[in-house]
CSV table of C-alpha atoms in Angstrom, one decimal:
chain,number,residue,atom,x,y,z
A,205,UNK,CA,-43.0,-55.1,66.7
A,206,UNK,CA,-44.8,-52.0,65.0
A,207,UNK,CA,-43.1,-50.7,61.8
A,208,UNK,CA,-42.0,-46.3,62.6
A,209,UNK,CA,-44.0,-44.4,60.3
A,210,UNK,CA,-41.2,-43.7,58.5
A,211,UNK,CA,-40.3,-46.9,57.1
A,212,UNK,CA,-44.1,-47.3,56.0
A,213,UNK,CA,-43.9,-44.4,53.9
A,214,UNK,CA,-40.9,-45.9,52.5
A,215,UNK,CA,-42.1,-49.0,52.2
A,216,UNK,CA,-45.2,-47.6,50.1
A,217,UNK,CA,-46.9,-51.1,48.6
A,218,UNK,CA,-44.2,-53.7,49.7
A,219,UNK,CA,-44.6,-55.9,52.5
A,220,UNK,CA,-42.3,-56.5,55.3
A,221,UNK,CA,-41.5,-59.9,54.8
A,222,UNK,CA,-38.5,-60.2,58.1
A,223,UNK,CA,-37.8,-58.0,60.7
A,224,UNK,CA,-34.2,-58.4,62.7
A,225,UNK,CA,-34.2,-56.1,66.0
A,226,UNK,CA,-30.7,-54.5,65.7
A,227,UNK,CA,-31.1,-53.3,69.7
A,228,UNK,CA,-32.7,-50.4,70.8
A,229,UNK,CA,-35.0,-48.8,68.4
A,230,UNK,CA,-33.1,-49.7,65.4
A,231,UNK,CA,-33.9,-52.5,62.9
A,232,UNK,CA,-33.5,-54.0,59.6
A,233,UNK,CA,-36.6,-54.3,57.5
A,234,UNK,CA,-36.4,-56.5,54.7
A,235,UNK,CA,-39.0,-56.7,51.1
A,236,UNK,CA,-38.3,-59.1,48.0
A,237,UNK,CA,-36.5,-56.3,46.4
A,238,UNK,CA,-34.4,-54.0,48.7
A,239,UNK,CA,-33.2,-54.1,52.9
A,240,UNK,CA,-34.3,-51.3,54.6
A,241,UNK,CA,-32.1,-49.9,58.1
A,242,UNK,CA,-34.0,-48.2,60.4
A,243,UNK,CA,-32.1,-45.6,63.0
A,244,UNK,CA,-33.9,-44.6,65.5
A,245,UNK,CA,-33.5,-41.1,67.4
A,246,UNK,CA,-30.3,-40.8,70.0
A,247,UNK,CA,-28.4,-38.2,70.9
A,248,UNK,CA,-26.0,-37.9,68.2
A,249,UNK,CA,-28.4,-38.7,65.6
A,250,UNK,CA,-32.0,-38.1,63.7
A,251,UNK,CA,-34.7,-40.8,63.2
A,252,UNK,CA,-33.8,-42.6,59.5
A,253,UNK,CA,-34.0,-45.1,57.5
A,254,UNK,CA,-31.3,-46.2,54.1
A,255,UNK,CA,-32.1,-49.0,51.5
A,256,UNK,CA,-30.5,-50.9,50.2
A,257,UNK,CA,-31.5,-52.7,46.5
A,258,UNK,CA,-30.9,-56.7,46.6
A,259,UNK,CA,-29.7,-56.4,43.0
A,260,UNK,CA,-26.5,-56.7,44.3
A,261,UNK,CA,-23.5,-58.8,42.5
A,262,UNK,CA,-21.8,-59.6,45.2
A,263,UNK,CA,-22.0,-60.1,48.8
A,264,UNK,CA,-18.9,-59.7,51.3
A,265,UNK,CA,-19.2,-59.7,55.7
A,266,UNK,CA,-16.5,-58.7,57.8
A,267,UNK,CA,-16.9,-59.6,61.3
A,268,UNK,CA,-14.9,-57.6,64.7
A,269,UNK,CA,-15.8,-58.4,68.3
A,270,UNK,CA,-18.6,-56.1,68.7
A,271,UNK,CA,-19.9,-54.9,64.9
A,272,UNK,CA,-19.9,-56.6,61.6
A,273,UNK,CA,-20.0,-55.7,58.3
A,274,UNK,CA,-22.1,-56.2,55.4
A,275,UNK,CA,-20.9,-54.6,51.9
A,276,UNK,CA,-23.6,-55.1,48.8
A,277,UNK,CA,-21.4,-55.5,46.0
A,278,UNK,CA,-23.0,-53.7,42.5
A,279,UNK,CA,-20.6,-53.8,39.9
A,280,UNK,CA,-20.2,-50.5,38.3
A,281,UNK,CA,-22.2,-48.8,40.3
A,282,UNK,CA,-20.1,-49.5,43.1
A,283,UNK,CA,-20.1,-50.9,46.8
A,284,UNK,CA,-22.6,-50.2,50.2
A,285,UNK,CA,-22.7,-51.8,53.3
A,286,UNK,CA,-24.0,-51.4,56.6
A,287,UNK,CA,-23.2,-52.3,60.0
A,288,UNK,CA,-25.3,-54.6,62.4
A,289,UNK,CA,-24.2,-56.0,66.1
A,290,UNK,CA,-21.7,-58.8,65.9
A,291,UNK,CA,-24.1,-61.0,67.5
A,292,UNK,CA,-26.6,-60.3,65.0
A,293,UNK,CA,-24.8,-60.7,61.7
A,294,UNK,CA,-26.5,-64.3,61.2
A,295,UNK,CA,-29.8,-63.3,61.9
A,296,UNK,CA,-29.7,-60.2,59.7
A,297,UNK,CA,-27.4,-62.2,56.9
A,298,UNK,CA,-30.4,-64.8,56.3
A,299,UNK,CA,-33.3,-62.9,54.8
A,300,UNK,CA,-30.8,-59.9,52.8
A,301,UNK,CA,-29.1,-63.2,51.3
A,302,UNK,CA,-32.6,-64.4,51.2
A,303,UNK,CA,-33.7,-61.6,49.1
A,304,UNK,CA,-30.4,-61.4,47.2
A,305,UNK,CA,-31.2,-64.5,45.4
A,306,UNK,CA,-34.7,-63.8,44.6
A,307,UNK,CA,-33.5,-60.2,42.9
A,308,UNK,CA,-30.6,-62.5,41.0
A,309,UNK,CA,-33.2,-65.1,40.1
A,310,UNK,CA,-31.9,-67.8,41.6
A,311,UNK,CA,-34.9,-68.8,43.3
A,312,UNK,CA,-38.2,-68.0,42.6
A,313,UNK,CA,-40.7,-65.3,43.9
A,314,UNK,CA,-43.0,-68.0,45.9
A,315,UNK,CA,-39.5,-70.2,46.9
A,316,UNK,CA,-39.1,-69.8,50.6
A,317,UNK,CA,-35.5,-69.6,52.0
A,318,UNK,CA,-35.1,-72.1,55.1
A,319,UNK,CA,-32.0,-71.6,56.5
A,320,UNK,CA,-28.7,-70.3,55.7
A,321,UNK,CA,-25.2,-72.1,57.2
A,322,UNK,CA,-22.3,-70.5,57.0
A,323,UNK,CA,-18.8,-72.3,57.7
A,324,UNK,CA,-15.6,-71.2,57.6
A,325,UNK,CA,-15.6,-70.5,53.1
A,326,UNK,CA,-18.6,-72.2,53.0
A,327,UNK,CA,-22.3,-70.8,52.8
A,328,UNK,CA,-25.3,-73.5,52.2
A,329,UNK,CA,-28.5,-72.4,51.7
A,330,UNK,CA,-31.7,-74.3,52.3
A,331,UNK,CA,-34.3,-73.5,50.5
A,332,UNK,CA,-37.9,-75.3,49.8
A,333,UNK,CA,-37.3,-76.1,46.2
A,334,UNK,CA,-33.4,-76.6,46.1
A,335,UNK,CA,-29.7,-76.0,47.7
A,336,UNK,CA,-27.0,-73.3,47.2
A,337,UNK,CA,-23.7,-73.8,47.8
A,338,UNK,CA,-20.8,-70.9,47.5
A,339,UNK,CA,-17.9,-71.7,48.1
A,340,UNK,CA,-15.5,-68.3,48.8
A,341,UNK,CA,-13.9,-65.4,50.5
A,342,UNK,CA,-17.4,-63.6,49.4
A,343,UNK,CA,-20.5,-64.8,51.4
A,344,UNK,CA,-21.8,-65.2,47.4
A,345,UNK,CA,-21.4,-63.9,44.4
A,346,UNK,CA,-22.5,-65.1,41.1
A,347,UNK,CA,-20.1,-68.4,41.1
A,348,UNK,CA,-22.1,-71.0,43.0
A,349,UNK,CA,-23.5,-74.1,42.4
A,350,UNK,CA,-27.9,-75.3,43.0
A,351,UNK,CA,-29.1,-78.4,43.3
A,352,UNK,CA,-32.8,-78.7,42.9
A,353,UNK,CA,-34.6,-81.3,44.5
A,354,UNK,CA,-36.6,-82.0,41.4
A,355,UNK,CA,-33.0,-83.2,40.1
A,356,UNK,CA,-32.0,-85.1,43.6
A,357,UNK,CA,-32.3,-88.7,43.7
A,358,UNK,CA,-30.4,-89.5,46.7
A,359,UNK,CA,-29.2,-87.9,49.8
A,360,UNK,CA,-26.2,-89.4,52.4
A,361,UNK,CA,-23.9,-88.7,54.8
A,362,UNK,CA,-20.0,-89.9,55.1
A,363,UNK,CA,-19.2,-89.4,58.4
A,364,UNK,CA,-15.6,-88.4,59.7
A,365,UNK,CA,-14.1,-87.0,62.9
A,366,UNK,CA,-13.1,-83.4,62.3
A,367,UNK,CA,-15.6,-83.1,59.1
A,368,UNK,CA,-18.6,-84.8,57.4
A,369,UNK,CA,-19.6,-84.9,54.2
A,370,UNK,CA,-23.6,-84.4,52.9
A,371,UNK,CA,-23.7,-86.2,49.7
A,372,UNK,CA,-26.9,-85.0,47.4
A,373,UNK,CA,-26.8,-87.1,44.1
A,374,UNK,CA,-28.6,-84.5,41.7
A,375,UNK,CA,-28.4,-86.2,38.1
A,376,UNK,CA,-27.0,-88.6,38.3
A,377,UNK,CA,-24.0,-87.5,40.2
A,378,UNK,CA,-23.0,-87.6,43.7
A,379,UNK,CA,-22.4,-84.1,45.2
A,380,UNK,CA,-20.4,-83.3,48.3
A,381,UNK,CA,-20.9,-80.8,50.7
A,382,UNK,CA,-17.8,-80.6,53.3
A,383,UNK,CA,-19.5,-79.2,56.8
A,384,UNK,CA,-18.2,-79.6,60.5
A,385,UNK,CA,-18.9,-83.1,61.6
A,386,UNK,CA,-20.7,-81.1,65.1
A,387,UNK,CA,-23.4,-79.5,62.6
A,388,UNK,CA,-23.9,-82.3,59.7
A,389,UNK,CA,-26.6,-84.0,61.6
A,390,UNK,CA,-28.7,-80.8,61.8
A,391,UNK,CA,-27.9,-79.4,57.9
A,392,UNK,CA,-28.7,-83.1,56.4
A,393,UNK,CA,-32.2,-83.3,58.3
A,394,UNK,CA,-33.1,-79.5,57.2
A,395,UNK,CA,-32.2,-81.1,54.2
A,396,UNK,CA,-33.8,-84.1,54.3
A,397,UNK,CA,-36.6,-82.3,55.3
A,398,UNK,CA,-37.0,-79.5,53.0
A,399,UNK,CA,-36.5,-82.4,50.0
A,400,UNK,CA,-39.2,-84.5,51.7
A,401,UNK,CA,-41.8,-81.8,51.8
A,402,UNK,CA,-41.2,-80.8,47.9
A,403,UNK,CA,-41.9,-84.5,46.7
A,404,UNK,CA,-44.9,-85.0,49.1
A,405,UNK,CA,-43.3,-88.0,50.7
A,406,UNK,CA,-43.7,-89.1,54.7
A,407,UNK,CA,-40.6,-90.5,54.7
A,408,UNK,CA,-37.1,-90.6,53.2
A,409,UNK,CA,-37.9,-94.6,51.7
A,410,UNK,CA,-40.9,-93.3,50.1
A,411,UNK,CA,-38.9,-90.8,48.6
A,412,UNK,CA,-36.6,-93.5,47.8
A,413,UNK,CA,-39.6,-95.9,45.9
A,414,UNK,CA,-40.7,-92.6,44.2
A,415,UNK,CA,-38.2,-91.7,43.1
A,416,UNK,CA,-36.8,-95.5,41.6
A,417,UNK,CA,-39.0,-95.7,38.4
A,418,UNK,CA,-37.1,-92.1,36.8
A,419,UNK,CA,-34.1,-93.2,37.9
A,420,UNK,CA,-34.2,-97.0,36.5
A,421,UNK,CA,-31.8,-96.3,33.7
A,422,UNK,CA,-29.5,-94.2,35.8
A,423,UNK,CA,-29.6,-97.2,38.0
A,424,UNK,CA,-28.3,-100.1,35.6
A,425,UNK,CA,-26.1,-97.0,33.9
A,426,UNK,CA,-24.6,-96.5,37.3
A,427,UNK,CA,-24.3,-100.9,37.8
A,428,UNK,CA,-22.5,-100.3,34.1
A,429,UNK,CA,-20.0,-98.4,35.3
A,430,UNK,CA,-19.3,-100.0,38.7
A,431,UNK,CA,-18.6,-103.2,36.2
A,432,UNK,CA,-16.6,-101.0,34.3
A,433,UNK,CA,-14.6,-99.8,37.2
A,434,UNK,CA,-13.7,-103.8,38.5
A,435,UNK,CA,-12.8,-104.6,34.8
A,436,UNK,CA,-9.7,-102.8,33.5
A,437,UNK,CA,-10.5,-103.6,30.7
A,438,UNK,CA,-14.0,-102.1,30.3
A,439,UNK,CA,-15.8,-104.6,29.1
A,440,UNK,CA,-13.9,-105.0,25.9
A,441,UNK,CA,-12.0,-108.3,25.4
A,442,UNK,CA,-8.7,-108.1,26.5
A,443,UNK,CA,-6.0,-108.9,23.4
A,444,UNK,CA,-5.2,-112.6,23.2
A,445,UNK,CA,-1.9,-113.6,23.9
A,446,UNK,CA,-1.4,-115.9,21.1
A,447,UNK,CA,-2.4,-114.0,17.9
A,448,UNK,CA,-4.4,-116.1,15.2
A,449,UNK,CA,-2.5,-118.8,13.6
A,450,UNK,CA,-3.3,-119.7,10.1
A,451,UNK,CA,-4.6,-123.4,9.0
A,452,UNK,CA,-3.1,-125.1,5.6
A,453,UNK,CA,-5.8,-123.4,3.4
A,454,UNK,CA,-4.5,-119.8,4.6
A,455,UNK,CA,-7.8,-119.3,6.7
A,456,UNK,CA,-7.5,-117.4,10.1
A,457,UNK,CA,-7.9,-120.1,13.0
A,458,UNK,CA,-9.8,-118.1,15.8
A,459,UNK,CA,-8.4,-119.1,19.5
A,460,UNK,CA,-11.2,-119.0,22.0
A,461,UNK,CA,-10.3,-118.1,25.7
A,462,UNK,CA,-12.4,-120.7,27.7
A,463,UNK,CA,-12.4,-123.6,25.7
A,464,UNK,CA,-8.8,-123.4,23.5
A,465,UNK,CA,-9.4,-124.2,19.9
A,466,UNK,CA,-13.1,-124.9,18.7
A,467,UNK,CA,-13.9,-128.2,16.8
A,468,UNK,CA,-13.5,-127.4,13.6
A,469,UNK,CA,-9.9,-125.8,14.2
A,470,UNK,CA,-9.0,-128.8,15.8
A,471,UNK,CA,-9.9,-130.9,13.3
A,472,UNK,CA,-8.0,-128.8,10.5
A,473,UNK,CA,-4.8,-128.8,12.9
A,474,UNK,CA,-5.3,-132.7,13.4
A,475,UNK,CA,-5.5,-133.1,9.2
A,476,UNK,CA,-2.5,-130.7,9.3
A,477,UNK,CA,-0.9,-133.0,11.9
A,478,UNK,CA,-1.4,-136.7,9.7
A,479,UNK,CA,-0.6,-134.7,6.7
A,480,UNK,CA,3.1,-133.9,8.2
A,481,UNK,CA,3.4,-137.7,9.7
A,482,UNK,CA,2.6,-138.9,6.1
A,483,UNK,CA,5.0,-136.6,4.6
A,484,UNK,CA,7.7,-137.6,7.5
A,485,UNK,CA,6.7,-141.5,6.0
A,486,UNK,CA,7.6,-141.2,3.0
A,487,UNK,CA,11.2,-139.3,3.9
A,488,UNK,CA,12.0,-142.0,5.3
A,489,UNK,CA,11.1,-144.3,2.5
A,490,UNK,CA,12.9,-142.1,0.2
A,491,UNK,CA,16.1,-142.3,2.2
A,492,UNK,CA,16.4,-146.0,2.0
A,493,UNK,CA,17.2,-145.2,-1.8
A,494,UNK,CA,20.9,-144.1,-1.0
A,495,UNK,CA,23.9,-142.7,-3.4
A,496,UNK,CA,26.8,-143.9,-2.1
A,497,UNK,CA,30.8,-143.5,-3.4
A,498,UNK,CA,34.3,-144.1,-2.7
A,499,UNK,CA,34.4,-140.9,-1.3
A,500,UNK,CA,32.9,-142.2,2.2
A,501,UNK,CA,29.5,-139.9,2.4
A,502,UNK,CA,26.4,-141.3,1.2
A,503,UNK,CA,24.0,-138.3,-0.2
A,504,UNK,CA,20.5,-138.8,0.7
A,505,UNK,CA,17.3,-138.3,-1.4
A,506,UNK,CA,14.6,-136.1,-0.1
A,507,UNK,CA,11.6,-135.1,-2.0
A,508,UNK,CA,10.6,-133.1,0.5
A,509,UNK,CA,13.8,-131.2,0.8
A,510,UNK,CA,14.6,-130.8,-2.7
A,511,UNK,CA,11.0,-129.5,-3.6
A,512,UNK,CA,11.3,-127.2,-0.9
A,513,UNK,CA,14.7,-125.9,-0.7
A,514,UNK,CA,16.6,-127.6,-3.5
A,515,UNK,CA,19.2,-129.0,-1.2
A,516,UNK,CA,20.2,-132.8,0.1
A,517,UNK,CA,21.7,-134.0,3.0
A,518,UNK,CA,24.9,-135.8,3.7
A,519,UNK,CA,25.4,-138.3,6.2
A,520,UNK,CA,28.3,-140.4,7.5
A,521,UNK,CA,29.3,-143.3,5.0
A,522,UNK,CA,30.5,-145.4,7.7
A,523,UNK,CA,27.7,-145.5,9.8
A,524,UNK,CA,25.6,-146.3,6.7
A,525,UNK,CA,28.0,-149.2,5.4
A,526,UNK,CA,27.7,-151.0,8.8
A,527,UNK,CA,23.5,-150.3,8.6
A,528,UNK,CA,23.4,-151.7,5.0
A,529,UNK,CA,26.0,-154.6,5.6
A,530,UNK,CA,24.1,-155.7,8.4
A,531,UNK,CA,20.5,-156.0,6.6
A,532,UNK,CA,21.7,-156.8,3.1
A,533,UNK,CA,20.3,-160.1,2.1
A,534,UNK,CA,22.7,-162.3,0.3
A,535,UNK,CA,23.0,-161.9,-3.6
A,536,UNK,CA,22.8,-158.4,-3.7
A,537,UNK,CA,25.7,-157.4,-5.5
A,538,UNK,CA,27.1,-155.5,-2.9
A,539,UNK,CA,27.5,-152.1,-2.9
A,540,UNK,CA,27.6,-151.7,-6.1
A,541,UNK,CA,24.3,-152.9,-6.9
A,542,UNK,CA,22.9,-150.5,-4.3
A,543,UNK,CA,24.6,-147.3,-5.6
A,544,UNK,CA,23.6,-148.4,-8.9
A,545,UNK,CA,19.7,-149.0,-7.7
A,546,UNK,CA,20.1,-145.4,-5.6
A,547,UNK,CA,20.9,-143.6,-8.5
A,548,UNK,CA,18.4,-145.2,-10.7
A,549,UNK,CA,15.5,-144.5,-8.4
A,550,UNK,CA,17.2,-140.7,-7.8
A,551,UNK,CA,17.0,-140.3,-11.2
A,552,UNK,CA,13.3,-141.3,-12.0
A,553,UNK,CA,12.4,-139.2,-9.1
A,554,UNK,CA,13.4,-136.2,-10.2
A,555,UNK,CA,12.3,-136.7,-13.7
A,556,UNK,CA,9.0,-137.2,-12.2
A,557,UNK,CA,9.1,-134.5,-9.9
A,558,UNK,CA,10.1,-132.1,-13.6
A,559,UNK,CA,7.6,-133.1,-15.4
A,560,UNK,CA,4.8,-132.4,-12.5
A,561,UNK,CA,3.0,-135.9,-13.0
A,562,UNK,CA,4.2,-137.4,-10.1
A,563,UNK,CA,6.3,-136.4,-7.0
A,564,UNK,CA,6.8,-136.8,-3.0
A,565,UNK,CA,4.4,-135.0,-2.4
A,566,UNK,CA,2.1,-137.5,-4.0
A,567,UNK,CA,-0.9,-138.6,-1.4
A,568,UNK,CA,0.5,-135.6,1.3
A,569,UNK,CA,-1.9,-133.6,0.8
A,570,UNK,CA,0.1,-130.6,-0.8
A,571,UNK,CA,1.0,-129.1,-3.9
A,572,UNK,CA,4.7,-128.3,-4.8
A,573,UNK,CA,5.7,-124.9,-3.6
A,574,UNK,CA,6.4,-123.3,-6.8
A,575,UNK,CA,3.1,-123.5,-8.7
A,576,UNK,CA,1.0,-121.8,-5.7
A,577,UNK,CA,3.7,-119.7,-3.5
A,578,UNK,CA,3.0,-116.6,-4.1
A,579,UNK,CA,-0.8,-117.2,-4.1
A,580,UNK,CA,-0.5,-118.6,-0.7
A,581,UNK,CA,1.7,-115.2,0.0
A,582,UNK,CA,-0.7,-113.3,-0.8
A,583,UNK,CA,-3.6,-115.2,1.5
A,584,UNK,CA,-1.4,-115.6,4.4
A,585,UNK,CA,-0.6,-111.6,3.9
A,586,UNK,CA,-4.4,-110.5,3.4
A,587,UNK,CA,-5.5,-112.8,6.4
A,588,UNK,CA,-2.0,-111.3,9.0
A,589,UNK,CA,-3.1,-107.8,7.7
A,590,UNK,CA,-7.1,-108.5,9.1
A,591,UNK,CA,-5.9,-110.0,12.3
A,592,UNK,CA,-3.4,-106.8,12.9
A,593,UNK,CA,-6.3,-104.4,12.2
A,594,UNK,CA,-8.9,-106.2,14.6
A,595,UNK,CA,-5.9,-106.6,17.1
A,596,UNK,CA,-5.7,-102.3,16.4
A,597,UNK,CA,-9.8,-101.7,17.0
A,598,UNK,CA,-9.2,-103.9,19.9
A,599,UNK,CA,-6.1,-101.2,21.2
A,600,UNK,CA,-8.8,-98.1,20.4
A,601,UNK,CA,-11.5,-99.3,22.4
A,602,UNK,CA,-9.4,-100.3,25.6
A,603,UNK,CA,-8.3,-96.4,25.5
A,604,UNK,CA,-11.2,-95.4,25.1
A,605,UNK,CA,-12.1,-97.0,28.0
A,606,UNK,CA,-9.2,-96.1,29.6
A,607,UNK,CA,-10.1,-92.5,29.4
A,608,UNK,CA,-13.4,-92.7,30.2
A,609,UNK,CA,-12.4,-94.5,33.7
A,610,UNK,CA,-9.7,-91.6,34.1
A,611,UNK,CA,-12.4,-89.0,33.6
A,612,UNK,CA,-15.0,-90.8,35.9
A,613,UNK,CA,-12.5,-90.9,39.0
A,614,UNK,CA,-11.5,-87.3,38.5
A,615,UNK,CA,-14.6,-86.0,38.7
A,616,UNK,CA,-16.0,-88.1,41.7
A,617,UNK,CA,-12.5,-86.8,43.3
């Protein structure tokens, strides 16, 4: 198709790069900087031609059964459109969009535009160094989102009955582009194709094998976070159950998940363990040395008891008098005798126990309470107060994770 001599003296040193045949003589020139509409005579009208500068902000289409619109969007400077045939808006849409985003910068000078898809909101265009995607009432406008195919790493389709979805991972992320399930097949080959040719790759697994060695730490990130995702807990330890117990010395006992209590807790809780069964021992030798009167109780002697809490306990006389007649040897003196032998052995006892030398809780193992208490206070105390504050780091990280997770799902929604 020849070019009027009127549009070449427009033109002056820019090249035609598309022609669209608007039907008859008139057509719609278009150069990397401005779309020309050419008017040819009739009988209302003069041979003419009207630019149109792609520096526009904006881009806006209204479509009727036999014209459509397109308005060039300028900011201050205001709005211009022009009219084309209905049924060929699309082909005059692609190269002024075309040269739109080459006056706005989006793509470069030498960056060829492909194809251009528009659906329903949704205009996708192709090009052979990336994607746009606007997403709008406006065919674009200066809020869209580029993927560039140096960035892309994958590229999949979920398939649906009424709509599809393209997914194109760019860094590291899965992006999705919602188009008609009828046309997915065709956009995710020009796709497919257009990302093939800019890495130099035959086919779409060699794109994939190229492609694996940059993305090797996005990989085992991505493998991080699907772990991640099946534990709730992040990979941070859950918080045990049971919180640490302390041994006899006032050291933290660490419970271990798999396995219970390790070795050396074990044997600690098994010294603890003979420790109270030789205490228990010599209760009950104690308590054969009994105080009894003619009041009918007997009060029993415990070492244990009165070191601790400074009391003794009473028990039935009766049942004691029939345990003591029936194992008293002969010559004994009677009762008597054994009140008088269970207060004489009650009262070395606690003479002992006064003067510190020697006590019940000789051979046990411990110490009476009063000359360490409040230094095993203060180690039980320190060692609660470190278990509450790992038990606290424990809490932080778990939200942590927690809103990491949260963050992750709302942005792959």
């Amino acid at each position: 198709m020849s070019i009027p001599e009127i549009v070449q003296s427009t033109l002056g040193d820019e090249q035609v790069a598309a022609t669209v045949p608007l039907g008859g003589e008139d057509a719609l020139y278009v150069t990397p900087t401005r779309t020309l509409i050419y008017r040819g005579d009739g009988l209302l009208s003069d041979e003419s031609v009207v630019e149109y500068s792609h520096d526009a902000e904006r881009i806006e289409v209204t479509e009727g059964r036999r014209k459509a619109t397109v308005a060039l969007d300028y900011g201050i400077d205001g709005v211009e459109e022009f009219t084309v045939p209905a049924k060929r808006l699309h082909d005059a849409l692609h190269p002024v969009l075309a040269g739109v985003l080459n006056g706005a910068g989006v793509t470069d000078a030498n960056e060829q535009v492909i194809q251009t898809y528009q659906f329903s909101e949704l205009t996708l265009v192709v090009t052979s160094a990336r994607v746009v995607k606007h997403v709008g009432e406006a065919v674009w406008d200066e809020d869209f989102e580029q993927y560039h195919f140096e960035d892309v790493t994958r590229l999949d389709v979920e398939e649906g009955t009424v709509s599809s979805q393209i997914i194109i991972e760019a860094d590291g992320r899965p992006q999705r582009v919602k188009t008609p399930s009828n046309r997915t097949r065709e956009v995710r080959e020009r796709v497919e194709r257009a990302l093939l040719s800019y890495h130099d790759a035959d086919s779409y697994a060699e794109f994939e094998r190229s492609a694996a060695p940059d993305d090797a730490d996005d990989e085992a990130s991505d493998a991080s976070d699907a772990d991640d995702a099946d534990d709730p807990f992040g990979g941070v330890d859950p918080i045990q159950a049971n919180p640490p117990e302390l041994d006899v010395d006032g050291q933290v006992v660490e419970a271990d998940s798999d396995a219970g209590v390790d070795d050396e807790s074990a044997d600690a809780l098994g010294d603890t363990a003979n420790a109270d069964a030789e205490t228990a021992t010599d209760a009950s030798d104690a308590s054969a040395d009994v105080e009894t009167s003619s009041g009918g109780s007997v009060v029993v002697d415990d070492p244990v008891g009165d070191a601790a809490s400074g009391g003794t306990e009473s028990v039935d006389a009766a049942s004691v008098d029939d345990a003591v007649s029936e194992d008293e040897p002969a010559g004994t003196g009677g009762d008597g005798a054994l009140a008088t032998t269970g207060r004489e052995s009650t009262a070395e006892s606690r003479e002992e126990t006064a003067d510190g030398e020697s006590s019940g809780f000789a051979g046990s193992g411990f110490e009476p309470a009063e000359e360490n208490m409040g230094d095993d206070v203060e180690e039980r105390l320190a060692a609660l107060t470190e278990a509450v504050e790992r038990q606290n780091e424990l809490l932080e990280r778990q939200q942590r994770t927690i809103e990491r997770l949260v963050d992750r799902l709302s942005r792959d929604q």
